[in-house]
Coordinates of C-alpha atoms and ligand atoms in Angstrom, one line a residue:
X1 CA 13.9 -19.9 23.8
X2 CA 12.6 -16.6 25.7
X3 CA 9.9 -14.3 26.0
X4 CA 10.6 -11.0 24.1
X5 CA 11.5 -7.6 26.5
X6 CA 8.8 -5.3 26.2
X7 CA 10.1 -1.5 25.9
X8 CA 8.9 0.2 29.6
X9 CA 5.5 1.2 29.5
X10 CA 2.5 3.5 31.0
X11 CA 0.7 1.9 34.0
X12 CA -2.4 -0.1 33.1
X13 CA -2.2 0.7 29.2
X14 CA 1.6 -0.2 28.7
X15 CA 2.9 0.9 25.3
X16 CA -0.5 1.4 23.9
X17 CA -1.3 5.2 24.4
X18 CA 2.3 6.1 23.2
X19 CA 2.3 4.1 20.2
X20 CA -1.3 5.1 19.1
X21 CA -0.9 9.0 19.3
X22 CA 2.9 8.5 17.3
X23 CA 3.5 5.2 16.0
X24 CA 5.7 6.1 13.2
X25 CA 8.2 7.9 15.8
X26 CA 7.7 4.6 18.8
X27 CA 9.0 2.3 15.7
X28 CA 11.7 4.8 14.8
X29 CA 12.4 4.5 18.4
X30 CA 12.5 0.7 18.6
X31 CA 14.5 0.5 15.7
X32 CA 17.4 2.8 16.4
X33 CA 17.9 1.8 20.8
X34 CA 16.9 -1.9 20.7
X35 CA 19.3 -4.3 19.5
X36 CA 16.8 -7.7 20.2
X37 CA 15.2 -9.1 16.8
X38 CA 11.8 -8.7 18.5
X39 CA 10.5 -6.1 21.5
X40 CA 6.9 -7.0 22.7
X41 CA 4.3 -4.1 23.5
X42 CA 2.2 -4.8 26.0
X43 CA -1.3 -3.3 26.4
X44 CA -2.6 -3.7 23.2
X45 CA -5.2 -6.1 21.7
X46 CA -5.5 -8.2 24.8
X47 CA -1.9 -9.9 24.3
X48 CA 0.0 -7.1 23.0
X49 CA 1.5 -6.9 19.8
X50 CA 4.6 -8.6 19.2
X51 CA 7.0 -6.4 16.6
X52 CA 9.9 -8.1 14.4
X53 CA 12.9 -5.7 13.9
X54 CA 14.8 -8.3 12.1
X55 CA 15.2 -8.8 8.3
X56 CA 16.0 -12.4 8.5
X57 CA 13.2 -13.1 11.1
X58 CA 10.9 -11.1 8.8
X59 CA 11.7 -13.7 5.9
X60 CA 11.0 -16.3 8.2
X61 CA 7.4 -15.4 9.3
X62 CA 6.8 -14.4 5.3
X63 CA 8.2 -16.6 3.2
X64 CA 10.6 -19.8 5.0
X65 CA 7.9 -20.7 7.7
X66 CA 4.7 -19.2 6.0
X67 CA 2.8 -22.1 6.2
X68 CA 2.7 -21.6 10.1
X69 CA 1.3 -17.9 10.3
X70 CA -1.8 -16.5 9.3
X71 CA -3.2 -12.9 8.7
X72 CA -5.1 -11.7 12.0
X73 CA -8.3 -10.7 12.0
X74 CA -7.7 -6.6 12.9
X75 CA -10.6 -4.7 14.1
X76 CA -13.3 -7.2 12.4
X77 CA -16.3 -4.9 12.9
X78 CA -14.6 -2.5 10.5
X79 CA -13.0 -4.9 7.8
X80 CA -15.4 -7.2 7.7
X81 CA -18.3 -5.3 5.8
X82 CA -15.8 -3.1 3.7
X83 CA -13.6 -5.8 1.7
X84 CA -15.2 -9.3 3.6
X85 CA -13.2 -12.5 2.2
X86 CA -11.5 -10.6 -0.7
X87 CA -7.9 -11.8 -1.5
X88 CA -6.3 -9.4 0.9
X89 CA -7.8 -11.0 3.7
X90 CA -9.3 -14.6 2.7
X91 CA -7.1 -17.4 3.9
X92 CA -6.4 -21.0 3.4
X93 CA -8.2 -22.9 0.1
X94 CA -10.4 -20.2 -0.8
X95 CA -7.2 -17.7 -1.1
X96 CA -5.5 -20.2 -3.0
X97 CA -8.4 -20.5 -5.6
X98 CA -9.0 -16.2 -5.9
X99 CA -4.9 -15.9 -6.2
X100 CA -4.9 -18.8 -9.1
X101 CA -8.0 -17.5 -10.7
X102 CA -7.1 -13.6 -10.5
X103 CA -3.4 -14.1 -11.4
X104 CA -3.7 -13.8 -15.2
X105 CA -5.1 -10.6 -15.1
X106 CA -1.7 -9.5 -14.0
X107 CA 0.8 -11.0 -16.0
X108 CA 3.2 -8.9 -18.3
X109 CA 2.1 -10.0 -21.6
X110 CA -1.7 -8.5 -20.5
X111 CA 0.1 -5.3 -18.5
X112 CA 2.2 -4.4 -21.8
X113 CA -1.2 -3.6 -23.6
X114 CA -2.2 -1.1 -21.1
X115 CA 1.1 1.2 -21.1
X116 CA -1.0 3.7 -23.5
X117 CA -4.2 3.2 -21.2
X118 CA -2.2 4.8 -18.3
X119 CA -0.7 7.5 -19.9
X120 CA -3.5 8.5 -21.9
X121 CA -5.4 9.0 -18.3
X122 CA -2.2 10.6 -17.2
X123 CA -2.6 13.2 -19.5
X124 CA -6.2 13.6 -19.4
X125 CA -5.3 14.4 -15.8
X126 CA -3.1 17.3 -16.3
X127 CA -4.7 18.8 -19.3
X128 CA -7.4 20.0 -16.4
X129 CA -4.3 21.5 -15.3
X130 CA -3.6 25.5 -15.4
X131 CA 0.0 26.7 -15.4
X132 CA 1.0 28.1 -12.4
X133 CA -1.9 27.1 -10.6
X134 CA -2.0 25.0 -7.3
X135 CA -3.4 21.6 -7.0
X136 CA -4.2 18.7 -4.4
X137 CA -1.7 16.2 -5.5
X138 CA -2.8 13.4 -3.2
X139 CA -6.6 13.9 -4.6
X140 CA -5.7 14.1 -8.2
X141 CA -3.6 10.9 -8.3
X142 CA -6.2 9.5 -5.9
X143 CA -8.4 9.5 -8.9
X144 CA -6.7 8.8 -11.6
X145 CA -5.4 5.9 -9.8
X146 CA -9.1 4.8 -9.5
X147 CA -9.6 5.1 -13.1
X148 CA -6.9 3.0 -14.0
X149 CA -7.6 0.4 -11.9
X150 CA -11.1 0.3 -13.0
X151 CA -10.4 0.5 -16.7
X152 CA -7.4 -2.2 -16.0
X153 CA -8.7 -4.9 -13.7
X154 CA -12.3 -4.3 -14.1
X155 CA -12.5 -3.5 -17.4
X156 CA -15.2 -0.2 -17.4
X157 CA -14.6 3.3 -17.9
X158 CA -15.8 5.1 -15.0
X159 CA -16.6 8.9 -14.6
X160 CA -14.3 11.5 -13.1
X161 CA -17.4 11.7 -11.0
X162 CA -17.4 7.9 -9.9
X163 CA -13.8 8.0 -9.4
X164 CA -13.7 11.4 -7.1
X165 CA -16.8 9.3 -5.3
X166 CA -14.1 6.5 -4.5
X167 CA -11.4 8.4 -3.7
X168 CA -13.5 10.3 -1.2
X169 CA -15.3 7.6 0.1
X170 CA -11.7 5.6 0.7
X171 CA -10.2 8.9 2.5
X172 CA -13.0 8.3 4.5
X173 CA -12.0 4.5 5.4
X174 CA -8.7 5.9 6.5
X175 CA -9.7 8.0 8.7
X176 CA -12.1 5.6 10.9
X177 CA -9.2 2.7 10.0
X178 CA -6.6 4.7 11.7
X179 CA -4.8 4.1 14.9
X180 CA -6.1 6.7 17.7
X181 CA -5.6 6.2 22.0
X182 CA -9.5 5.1 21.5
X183 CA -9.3 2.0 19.0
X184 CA -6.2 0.7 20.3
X185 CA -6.8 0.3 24.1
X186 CA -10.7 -0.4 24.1
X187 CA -10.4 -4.2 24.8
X188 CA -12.5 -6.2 22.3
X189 CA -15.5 -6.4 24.5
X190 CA -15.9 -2.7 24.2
X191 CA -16.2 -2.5 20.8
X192 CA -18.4 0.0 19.2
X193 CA -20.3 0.0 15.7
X194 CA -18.6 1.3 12.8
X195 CA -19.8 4.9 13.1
X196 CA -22.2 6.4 10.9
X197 CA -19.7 8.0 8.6
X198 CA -18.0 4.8 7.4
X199 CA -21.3 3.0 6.8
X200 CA -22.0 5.9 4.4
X201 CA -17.8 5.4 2.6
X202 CA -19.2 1.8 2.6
X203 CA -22.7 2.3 0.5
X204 CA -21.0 4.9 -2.1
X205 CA -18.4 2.4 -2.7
X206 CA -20.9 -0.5 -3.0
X207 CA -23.2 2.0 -5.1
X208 CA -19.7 2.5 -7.8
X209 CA -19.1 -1.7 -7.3
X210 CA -22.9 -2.5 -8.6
X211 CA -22.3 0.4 -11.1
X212 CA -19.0 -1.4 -12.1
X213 CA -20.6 -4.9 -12.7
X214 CA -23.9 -4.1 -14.0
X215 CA -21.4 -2.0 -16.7
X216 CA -19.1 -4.9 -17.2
X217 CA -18.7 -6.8 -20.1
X218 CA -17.3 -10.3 -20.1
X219 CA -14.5 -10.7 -21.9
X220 CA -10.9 -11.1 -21.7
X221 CA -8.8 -11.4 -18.7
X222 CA -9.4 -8.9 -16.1
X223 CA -10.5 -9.4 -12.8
X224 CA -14.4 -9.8 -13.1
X225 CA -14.1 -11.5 -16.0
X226 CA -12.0 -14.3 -14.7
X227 CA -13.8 -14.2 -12.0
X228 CA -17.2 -14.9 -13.4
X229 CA -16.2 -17.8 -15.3
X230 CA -14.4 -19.3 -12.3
X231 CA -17.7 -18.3 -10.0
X232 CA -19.8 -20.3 -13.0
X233 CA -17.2 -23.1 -13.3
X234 CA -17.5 -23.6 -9.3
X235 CA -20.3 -21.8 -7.7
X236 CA -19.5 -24.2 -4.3
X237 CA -16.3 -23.0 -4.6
X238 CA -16.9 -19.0 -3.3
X239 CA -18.5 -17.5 -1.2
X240 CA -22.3 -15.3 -2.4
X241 CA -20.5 -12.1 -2.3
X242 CA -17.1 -13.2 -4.2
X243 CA -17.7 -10.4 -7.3
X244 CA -18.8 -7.7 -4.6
X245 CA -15.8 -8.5 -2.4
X246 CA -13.3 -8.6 -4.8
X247 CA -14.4 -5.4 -6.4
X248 CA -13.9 -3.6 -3.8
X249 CA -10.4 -5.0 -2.4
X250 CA -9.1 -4.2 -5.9
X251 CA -10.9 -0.5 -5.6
X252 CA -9.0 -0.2 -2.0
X253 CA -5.9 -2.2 -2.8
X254 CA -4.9 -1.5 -5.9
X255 CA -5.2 2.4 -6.1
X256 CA -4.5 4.2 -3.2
X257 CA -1.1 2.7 -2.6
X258 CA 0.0 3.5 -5.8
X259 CA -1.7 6.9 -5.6
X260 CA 0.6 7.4 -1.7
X261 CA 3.7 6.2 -3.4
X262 CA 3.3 9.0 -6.4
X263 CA 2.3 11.4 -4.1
X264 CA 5.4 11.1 -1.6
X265 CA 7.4 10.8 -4.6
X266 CA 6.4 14.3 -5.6
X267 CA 7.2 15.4 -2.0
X268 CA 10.6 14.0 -2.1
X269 CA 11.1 15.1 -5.3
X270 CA 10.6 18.9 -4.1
X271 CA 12.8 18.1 -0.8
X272 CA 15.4 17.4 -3.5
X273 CA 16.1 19.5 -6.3
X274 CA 19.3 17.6 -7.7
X275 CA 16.9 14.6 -7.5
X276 CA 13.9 16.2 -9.7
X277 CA 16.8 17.8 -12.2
X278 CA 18.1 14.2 -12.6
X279 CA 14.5 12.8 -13.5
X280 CA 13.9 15.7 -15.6
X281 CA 16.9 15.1 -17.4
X282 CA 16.2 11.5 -18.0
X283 CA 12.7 11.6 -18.8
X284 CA 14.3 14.3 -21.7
X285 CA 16.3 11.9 -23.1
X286 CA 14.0 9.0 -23.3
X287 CA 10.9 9.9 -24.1
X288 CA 9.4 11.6 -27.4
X289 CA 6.7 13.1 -26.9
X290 CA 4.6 10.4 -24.5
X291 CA 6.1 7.7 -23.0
X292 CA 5.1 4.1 -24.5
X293 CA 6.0 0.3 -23.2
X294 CA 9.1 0.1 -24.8
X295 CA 10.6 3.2 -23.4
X296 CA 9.9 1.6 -19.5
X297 CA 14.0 -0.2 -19.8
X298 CA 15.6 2.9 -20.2
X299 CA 13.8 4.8 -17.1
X300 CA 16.0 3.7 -15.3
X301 CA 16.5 6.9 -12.2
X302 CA 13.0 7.1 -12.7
X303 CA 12.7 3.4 -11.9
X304 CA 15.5 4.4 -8.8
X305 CA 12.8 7.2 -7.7
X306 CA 10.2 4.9 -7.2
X307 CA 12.2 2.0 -5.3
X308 CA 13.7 5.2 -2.9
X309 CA 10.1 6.3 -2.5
X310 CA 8.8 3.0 -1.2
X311 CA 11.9 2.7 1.2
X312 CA 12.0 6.5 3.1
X313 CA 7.8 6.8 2.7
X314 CA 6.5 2.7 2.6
X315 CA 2.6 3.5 1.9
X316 CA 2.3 -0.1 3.7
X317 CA 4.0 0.6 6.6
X318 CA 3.4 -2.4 8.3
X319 CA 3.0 -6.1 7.7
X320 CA 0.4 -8.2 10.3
X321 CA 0.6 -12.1 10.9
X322 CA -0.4 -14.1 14.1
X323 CA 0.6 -17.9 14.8
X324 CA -0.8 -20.7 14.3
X325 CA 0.2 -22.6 16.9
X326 CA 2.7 -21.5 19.5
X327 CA 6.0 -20.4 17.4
X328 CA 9.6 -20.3 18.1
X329 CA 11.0 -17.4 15.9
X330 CA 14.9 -17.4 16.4
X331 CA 15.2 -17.4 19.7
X332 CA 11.8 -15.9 20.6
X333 CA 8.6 -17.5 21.9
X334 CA 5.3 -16.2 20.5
X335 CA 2.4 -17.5 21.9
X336 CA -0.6 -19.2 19.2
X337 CA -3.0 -16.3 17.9
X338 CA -0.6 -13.0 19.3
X339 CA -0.4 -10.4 17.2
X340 CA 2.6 -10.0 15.2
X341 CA 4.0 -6.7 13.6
X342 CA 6.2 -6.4 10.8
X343 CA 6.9 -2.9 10.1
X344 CA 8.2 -1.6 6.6
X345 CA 8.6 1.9 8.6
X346 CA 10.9 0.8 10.9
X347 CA 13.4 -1.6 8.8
X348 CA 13.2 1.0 5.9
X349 CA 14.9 3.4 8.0
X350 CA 17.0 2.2 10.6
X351 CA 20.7 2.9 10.6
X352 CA 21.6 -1.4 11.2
X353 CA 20.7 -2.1 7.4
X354 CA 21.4 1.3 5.6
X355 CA 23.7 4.0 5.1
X356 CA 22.7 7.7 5.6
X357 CA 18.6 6.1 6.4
X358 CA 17.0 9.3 6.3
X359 CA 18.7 10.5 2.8
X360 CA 16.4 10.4 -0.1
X361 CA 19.3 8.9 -2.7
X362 CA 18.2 7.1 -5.5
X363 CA 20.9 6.2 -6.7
X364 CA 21.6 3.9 -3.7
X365 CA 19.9 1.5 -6.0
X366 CA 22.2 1.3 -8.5
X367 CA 23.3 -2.1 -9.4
X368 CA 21.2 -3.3 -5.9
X369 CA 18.3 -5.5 -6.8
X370 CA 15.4 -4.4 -4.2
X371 CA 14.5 -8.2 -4.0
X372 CA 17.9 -9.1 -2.8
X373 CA 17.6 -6.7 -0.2
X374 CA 15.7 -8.3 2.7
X375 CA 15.6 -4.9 4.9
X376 CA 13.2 -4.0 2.1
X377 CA 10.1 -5.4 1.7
X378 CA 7.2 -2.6 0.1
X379 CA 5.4 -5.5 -1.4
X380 CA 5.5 -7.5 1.3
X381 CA 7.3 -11.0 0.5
X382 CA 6.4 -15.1 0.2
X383 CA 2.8 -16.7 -1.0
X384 CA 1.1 -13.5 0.0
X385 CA 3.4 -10.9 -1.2
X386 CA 1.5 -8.2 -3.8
X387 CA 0.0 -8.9 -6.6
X388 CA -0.4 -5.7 -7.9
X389 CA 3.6 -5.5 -7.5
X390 CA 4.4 -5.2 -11.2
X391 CA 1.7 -3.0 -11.9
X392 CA 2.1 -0.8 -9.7
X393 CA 5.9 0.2 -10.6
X394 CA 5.0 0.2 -14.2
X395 CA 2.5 2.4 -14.1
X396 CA 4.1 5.2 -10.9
X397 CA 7.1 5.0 -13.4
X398 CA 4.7 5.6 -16.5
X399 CA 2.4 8.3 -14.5
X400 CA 6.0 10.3 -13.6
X401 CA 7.6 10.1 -16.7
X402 CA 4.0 11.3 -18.7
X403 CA 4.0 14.2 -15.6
X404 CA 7.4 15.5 -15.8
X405 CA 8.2 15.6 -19.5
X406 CA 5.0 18.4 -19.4
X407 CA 5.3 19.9 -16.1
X408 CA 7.2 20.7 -13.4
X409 CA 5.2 19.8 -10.1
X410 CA 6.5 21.5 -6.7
X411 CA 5.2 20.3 -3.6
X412 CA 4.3 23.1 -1.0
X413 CA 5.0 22.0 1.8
X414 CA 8.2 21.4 4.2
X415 CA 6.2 18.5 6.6
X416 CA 3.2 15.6 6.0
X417 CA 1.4 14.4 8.8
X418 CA 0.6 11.1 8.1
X419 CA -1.7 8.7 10.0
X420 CA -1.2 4.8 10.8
X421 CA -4.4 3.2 8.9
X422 CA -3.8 0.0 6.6
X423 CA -1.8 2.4 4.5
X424 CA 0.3 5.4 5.8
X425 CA -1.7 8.5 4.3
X426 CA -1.8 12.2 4.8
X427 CA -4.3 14.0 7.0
X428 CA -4.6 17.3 5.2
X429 CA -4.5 18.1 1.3
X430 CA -0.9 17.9 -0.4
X431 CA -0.7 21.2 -2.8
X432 CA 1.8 21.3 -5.6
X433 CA 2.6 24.2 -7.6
X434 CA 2.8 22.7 -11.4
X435 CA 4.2 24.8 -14.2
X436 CA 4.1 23.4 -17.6
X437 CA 7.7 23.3 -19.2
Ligands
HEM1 C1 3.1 0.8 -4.6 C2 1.9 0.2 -4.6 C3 1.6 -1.0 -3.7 C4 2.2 -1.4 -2.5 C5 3.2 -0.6 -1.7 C6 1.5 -2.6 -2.1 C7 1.8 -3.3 -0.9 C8 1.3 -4.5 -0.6 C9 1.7 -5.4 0.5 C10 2.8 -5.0 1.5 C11 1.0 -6.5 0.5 C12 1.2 -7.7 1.4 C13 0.3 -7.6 2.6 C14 0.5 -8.7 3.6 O1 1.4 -9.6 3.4 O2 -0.1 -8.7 4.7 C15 0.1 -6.4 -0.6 C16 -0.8 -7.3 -1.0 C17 -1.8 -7.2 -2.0 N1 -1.8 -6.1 -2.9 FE1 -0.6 -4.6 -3.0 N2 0.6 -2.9 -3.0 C18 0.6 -2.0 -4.0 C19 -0.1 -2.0 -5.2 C20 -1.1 -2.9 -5.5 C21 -1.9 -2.9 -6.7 C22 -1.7 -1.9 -7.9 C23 -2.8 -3.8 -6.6 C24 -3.8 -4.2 -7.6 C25 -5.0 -4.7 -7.4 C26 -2.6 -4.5 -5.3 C27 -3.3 -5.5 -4.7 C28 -2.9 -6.3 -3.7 C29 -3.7 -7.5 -3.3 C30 -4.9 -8.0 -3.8 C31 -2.9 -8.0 -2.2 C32 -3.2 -9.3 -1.4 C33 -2.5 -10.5 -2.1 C34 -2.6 -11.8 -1.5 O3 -2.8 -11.9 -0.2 O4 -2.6 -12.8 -2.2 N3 -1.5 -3.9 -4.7 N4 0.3 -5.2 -1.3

């Protein structure tokens, strides 16, 4: 057993400063010139961070040994009063009881009722559409997203105004979440309050999440619902602000990933013609005027755009873990409570585990199944893997095939910059061209 290599540094802040102004390109790095299963960078978060470049040490620390990891606790100041013990970042009994409580809100048989829900807001989306005019993709999926989710899993209608409010409001999260030479080397001593601008994210979206349970009826299985009864069932059992929190993770988690991965699908898409003629010809074939449940079998390239999507452009790009006791991961030592890494970017797209890595090709998942895959992870993998997972490929597939049986939607421009925040997300506005067909 040995320590991991650490790639060579800068004096005093190691790999810190590098890989906070260009992470995505320091991982490319790592993953195309280093051949160990995990590289240590030093200089960051008091130990460093330690990053797994490994598939099968990936499916260790996930799913095999999983029992013996935890989430960290990342920049607490910040997560803390945004999303507080939600299930994204609760841990031991109580993440147990929100995962066994919330999980019937997303199994198939309640999903399959909802197929008409998302196209119907599809299509309320682009009838504000003009032909030939130019629009903010990212924004406009943003919120429809947000009204999806809400009408889904919380069961209210909200406002176009509401859901702008969020997606505003959550741009805004990013942008104090994400990596910069300042949050990564200030030493934990040094941190600063959350500045003024993300307290303000933080009351609008509390404002929509009292809005959203003062609205609510409940009935039926989504989240709230099932969460009220559990909450009245068990009131020792979670913790004061259980509906407050959970609102909010599912705002955060359960829209703007799916809204990223329709948004760099559209970018893709215009990067490859061949690729967009393909969906267009598909979506021709199988759906009659607007798609519907039944037709979701037969999309299948559409299904193919999606998977390619999440490999080349993962809107998580990383995974985070720490040990719970010193760990021996193949043939690596990582000491208790170090940061751990497990970057989607990186084992996406390096050349050991794909052909041609860079090469938007749907069609590479023909006859592959992306589970069986273990270089590919978008949704994470073991006890904690997504549980928006289903949902969220139902409904980017849905959302496409409703967009292009109308329109054709050409993404402007040649480059994104993205930045490293819990998701990978533009900085500037995406505009698309749409012409309807
Ligand atoms: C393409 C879209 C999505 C992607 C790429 C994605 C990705 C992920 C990943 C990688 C994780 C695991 C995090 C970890 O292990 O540290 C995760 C967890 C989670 N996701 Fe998603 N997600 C997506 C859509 C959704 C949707 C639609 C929801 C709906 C609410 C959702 C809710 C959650 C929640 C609550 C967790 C935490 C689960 C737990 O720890 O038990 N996600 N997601």
């Amino acid at each position: 057993m040995r320590a991991p290599h650490s790639p060579p540094g800068e004096p005093v802040v190691g790999n810190a400063m590098r890989f906070a102004r260009s992470p995505f390109d320091v991982l490319d790095t790592l993953a195309a010139s280093y051949r160990e299963g995990v590289v240590h960078l030093s200089g960051m978060v008091g130990p460093g961070i330690y990053v797994v470049l490994d598939p099968a040490l990936v499916q260790r620390v996930l799913v095999d040994d999983h029992a013996r990891y935890r989430k960290p606790q990342l920049r607490p100041e910040l997560v803390d009063p945004l999303i507080g013990e939600g299930l994204l970042t609760s841990e031991g009994d109580l993440w147990k009881r929100q995962r066994t409580t919330l999980q019937p809100a997303f199994f198939t048989s309640r999903l399959r009722g909802f197929g008409d829900t998302i196209v119907d807001f599809t299509r309320a989306t682009t009838d504000g559409w003009a032909d030939g005019s130019t629009v903010d993709v990212h924004r406009e999926l943003g919120v429809l997203t947000v009204r999806i989710i809400a009408r889904l899993l919380l069961g209210v209608d909200l406002s176009r105004a509401d859901a702008v409010d969020v997606a505003e409001a959550m741009e805004q999260v990013g942008e104090t979440l994400a990596l910069s030479p300042g949050n990564v080397v200030r030493p934990p001593w040094l941190q600063t309050p959350p500045p003024r601008t993300y307290r303000q994210a933080i009351r609008e979206l509390e404002d929509v999440t009292a809005r959203v349970t003062a609205m609510h009826e409940p009935e039926g299985d989504d989240v709230l619902s099932l969460l009220r009864r559990a909450v009245d069932a068990d009131p020792d059992g979670f913790p004061d602000d259980e509906l407050r929190d959970q609102v909010m993770t599912m705002l955060l988690a359960g829209h703007e990933t799916t809204a990223l991965t329709l948004t760099y699908a559209l970018f893709l898409l215009s990067e490859n013609p061949d690729a967009r003629a393909e969906l267009h010809r598909e979506v021709d074939d199988v759906v009659d005027g607007a798609p519907t449940w039944a037709d979701l079998a037969a999309l299948d390239y559409t299904e193919r755009v999606v998977h390619e999507t999440l490999r080349v452009l993962p809107p998580v790009w990383a995974v985070f873990r720490e040990p719970l006791v010193d760990a021996r991961l193949g043939e690596y030592r990582i000491p208790e409570g170090a940061p751990m890494m497990l970057p989607q970017w990186a084992l996406h797209r390096s050349g050991r585990h794909w052909d041609a890595p860079r090469t938007f090709d749907p069609d590479r998942w023909r006859g592959t199944k992306p589970a069986e895959t273990p270089a590919y992870f978008p949704f994470g993998a073991g006890p904690r893997a997504c549980i928006g997972r289903q949902l969220a490929i139902v409904e980017a597939k849905l959302i496409l095939a409703t967009v292009f049986a109308e329109w054709d939607v050409e993404v402007l421009v040649d480059d994104l910059p993205r930045r490293a925040a819990i998701t990978m997300q533009p900085t500037e506005p995406v505009p698309a061209r749409v012409h309807r067909r």
